[in-house]
GROMACS .gro file of C-alpha atoms in nm:
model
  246
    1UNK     CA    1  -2.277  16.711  -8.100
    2UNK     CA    2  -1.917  16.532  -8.090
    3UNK     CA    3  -1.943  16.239  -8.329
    4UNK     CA    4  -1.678  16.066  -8.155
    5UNK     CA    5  -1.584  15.878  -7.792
    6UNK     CA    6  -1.329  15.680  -7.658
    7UNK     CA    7  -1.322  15.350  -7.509
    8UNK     CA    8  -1.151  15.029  -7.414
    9UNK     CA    9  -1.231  14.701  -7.615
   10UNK     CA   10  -1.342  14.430  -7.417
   11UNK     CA   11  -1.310  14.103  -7.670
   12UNK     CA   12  -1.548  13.968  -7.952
   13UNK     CA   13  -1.851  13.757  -7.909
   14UNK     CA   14  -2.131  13.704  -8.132
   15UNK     CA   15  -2.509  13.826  -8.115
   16UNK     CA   16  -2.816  13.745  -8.330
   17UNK     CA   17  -2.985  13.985  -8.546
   18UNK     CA   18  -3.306  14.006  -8.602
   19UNK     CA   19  -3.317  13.722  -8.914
   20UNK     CA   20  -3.137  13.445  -8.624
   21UNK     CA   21  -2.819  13.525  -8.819
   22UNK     CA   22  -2.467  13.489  -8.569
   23UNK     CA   23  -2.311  13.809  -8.626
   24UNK     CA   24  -1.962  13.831  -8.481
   25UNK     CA   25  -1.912  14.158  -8.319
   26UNK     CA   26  -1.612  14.353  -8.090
   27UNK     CA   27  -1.793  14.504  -7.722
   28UNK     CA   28  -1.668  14.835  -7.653
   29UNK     CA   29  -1.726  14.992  -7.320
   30UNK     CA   30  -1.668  15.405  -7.342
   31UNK     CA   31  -1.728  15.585  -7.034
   32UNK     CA   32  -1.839  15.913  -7.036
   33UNK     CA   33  -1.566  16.126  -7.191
   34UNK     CA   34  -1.548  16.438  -7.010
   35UNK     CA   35  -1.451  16.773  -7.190
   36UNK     CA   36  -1.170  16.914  -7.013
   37UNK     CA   37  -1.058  17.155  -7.218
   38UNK     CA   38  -1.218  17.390  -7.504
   39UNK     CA   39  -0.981  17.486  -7.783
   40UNK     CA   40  -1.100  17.789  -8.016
   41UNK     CA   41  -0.987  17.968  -8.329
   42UNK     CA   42  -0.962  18.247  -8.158
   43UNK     CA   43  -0.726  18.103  -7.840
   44UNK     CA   44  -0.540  17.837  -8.031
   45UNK     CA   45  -0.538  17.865  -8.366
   46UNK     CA   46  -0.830  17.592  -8.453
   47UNK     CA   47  -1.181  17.485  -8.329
   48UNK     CA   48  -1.132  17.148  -8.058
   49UNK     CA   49  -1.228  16.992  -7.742
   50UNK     CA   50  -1.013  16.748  -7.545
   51UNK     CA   51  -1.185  16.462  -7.450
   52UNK     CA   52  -1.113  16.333  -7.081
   53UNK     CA   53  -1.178  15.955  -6.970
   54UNK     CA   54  -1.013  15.687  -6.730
   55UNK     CA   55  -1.009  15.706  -6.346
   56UNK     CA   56  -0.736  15.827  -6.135
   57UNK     CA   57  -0.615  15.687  -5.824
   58UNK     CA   58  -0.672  15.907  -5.516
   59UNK     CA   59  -0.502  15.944  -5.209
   60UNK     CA   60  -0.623  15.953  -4.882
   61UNK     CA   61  -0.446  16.319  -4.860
   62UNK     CA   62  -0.720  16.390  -5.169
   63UNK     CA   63  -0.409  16.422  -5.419
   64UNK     CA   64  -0.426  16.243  -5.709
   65UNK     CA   65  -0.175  16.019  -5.870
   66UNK     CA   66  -0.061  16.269  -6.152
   67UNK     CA   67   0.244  16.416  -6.195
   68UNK     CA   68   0.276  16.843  -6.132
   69UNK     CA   69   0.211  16.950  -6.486
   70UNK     CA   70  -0.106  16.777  -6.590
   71UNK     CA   71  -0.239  16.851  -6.237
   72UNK     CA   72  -0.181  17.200  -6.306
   73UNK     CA   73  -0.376  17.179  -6.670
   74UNK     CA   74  -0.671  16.993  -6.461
   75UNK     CA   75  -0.695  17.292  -6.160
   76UNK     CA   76  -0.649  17.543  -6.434
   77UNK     CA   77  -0.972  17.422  -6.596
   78UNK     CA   78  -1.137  17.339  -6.312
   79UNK     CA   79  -1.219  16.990  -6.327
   80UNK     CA   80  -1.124  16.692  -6.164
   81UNK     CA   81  -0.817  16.476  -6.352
   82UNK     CA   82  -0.849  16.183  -6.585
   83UNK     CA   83  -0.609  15.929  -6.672
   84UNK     CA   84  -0.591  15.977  -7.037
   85UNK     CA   85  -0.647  16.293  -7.256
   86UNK     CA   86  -0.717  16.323  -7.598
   87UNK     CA   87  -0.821  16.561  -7.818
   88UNK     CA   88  -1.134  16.527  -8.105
   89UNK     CA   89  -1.145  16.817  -8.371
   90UNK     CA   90  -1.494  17.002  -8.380
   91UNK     CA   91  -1.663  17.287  -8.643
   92UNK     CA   92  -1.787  17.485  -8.349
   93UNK     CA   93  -1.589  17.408  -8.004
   94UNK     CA   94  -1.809  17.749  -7.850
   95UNK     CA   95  -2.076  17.499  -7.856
   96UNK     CA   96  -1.919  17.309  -7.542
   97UNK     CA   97  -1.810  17.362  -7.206
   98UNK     CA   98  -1.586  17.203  -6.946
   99UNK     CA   99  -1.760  16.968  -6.799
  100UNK     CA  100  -1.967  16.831  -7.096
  101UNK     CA  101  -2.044  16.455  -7.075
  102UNK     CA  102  -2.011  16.283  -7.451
  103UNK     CA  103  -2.201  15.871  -7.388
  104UNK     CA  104  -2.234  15.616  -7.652
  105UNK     CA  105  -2.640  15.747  -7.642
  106UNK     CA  106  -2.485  15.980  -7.931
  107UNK     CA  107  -2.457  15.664  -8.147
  108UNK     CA  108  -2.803  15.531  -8.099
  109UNK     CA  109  -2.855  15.657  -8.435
  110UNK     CA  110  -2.537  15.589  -8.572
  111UNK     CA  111  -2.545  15.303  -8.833
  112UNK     CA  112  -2.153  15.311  -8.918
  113UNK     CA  113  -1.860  15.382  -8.762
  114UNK     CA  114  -1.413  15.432  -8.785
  115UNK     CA  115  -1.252  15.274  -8.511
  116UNK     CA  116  -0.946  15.341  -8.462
  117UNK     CA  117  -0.647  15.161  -8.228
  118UNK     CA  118  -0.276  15.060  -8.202
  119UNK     CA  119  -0.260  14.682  -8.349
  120UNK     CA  120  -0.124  14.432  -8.173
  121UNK     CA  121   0.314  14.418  -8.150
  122UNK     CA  122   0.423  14.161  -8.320
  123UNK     CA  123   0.787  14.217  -8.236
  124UNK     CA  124   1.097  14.144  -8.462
  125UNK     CA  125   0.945  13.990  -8.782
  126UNK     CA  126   1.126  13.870  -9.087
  127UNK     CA  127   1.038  13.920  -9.493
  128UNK     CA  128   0.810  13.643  -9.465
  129UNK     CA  129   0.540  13.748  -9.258
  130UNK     CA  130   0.561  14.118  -9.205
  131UNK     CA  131   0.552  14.141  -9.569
  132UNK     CA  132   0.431  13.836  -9.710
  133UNK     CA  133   0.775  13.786  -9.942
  134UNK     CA  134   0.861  13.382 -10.093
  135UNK     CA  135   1.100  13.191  -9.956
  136UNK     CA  136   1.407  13.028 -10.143
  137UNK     CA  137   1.348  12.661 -10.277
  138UNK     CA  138   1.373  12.376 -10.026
  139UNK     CA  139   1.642  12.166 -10.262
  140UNK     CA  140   1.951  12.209 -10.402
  141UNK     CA  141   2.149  12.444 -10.246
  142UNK     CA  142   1.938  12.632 -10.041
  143UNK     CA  143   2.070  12.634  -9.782
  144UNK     CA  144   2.051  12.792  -9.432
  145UNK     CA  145   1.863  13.106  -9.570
  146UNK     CA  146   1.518  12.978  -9.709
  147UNK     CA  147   1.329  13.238  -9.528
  148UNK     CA  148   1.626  13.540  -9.573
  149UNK     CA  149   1.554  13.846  -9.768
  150UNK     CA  150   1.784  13.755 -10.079
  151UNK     CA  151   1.910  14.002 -10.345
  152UNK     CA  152   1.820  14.344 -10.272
  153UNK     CA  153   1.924  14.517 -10.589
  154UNK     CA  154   2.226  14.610 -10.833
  155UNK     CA  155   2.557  14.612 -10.690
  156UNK     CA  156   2.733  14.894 -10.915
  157UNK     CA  157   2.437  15.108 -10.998
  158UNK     CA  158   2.252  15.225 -10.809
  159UNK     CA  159   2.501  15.092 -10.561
  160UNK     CA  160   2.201  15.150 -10.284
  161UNK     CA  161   1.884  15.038 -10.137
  162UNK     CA  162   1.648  15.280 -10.238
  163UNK     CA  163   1.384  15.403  -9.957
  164UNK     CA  164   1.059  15.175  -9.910
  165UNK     CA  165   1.227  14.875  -9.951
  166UNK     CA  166   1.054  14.544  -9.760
  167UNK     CA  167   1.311  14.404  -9.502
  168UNK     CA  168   1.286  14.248  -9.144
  169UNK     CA  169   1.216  14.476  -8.877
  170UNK     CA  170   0.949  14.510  -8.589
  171UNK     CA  171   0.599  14.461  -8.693
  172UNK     CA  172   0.245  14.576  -8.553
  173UNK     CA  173   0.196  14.813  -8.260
  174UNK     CA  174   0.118  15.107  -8.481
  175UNK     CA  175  -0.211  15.329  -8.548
  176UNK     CA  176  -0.460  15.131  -8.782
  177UNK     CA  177  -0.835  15.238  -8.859
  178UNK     CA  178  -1.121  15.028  -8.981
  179UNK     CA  179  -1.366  15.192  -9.159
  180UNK     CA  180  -1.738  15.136  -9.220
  181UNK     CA  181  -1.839  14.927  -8.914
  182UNK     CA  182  -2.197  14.825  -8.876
  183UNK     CA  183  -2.296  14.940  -8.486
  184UNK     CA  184  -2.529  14.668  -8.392
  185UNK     CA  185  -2.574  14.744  -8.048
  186UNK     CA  186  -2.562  15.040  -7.819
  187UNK     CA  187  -2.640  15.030  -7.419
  188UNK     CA  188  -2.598  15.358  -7.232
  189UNK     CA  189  -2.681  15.157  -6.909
  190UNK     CA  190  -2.307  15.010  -6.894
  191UNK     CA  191  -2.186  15.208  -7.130
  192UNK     CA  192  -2.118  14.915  -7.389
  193UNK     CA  193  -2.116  14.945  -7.737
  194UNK     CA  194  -2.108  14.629  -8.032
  195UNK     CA  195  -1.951  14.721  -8.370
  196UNK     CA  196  -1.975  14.405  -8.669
  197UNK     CA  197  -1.624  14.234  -8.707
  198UNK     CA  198  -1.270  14.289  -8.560
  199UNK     CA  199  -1.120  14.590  -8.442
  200UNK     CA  200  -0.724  14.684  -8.409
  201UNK     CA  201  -0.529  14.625  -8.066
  202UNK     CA  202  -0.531  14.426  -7.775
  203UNK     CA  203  -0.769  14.320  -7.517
  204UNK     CA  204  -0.805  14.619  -7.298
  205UNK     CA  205  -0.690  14.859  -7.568
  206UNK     CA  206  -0.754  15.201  -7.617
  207UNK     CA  207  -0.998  15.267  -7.969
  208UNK     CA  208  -1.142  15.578  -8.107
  209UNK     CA  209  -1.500  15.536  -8.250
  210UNK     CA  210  -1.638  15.804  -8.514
  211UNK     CA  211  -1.936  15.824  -8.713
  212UNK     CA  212  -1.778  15.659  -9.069
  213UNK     CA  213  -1.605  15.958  -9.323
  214UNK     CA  214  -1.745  15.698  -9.589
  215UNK     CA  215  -2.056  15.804  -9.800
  216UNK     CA  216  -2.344  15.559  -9.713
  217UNK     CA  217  -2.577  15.465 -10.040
  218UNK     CA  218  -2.896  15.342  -9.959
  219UNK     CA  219  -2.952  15.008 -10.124
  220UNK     CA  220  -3.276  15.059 -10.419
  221UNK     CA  221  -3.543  14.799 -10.427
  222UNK     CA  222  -3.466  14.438 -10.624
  223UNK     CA  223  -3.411  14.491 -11.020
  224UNK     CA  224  -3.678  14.246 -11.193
  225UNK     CA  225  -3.724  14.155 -11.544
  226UNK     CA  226  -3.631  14.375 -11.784
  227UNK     CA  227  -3.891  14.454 -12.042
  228UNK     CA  228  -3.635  14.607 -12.303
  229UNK     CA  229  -3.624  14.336 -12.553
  230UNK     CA  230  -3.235  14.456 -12.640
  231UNK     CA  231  -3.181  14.306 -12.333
  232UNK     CA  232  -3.054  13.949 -12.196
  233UNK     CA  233  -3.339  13.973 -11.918
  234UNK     CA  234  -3.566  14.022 -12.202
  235UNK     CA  235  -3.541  13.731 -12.431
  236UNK     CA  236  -3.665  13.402 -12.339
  237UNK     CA  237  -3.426  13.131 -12.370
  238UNK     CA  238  -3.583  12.804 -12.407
  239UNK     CA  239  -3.278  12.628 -12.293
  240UNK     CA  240  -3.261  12.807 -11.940
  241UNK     CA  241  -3.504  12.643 -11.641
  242UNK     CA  242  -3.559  13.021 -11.563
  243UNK     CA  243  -3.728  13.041 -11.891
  244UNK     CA  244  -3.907  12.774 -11.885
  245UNK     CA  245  -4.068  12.847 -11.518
  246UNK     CA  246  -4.198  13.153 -11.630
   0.00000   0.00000   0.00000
């Protein structure tokens, strides 16, 4: 099964667990993701399937509204187009066909997940907040320039800036993932799912959810009282109250 699906995020909102405790949480709807296309070892080189989601508009002449190429990739595989294609790596892509559906149902058993989107554009952003950098003092002398860059390095050697340096320049709109997401919530009826805490990109923004590349440890019952005398938990100090409640 594909351990992955696109979607569109929706906006945060918050939802009680099962304790009554608010847990803030991003709603993602994913429609069915359609596989459009099955790419193979021996074909192409590697083992994928490209993932096809997003309605197109129609005509009344029953063309579509996509442009000559991509509606010859859609009538070559013989399926109908989607707006947006993208492609999900796979061990075994002879496992699928065109035409496959992928839901969120494959993450009712999912406990944590990667999400993955283009962050917000922030525009033109100085040192200050792209990269966090000081400012020059307030007083004496400072100046027009309390937020500019400052020095950037020796004048006769190196007689450069060397590569990596922070400066100003356009911030945000670029690929960010967030790892180990708690799902809280799947519903196949609308095709909605609820991940704990924030998730890249705009309102209305494309994500990419996959089960989480992180290795989850189950957490081992309470540690009580050691009975190793060697050991803090051990001794009994009269002066603590957790001594003396024993």
């Amino acid at each position: 099964m594909i351990n992955a699906i696109y979607g569109k995020k929706i906006g945060m909102t918050q939802l009680f667990d099962e304790n009554d405790r608010v847990v803030p949480v991003t709603v993602i709807v994913a429609e069915p993701n359609k596989v459009c296309q099955v790419k193979t070892a021996a074909t192409d080189g590697y083992e994928a399937v490209q993932l096809g989601f997003g309605a197109v508009k129609q005509y009344k002449s029953g063309d579509y509204k996509i442009n000559k190429p991509m509606a010859g990739h859609f009538a070559k595989q013989g399926t109908e187009p989607t707006r947006y294609l993208r492609e999900v790596r796979v061990e075994n892509a002879g496992e699928y066909k065109v035409g496959d559906l992928q839901t969120v149902e494959a993450f009712a058993e999912v406990k944590k997940v990667d999400v993955t989107g283009i962050s917000k554009g922030k525009g033109f952003q100085g040192v200050i907040k792209r990269w966090n950098a000081g400012r020059g003092r307030m007083t004496h002398g400072g100046g027009p320039v309390h937020r500019h860059a400052g020095s950037m390095g020796s004048g006769t050697d190196p007689s450069r800036i060397f590569k990596g340096k922070i400066g100003a320049g356009h911030m945000g709109a670029e690929q960010v993932t967030i790892q180990n997401l708690d799902v809280v919530s799947v519903d196949p009826e609308f095709n909605l799912i609820a991940v704990c805490g924030a998730v890249p990109g705009p309102k209305g923004g494309i994500v990419y959810l996959k089960s989480t590349v992180k290795t989850i440890r189950e957490k081992k019952g309470e540690a009580g009282t050691s009975v190793n005398p060697q050991k803090a938990s051990a001794r009994a100090n009269p002066q603590k109250a957790s001594a003396r409640n024993r």
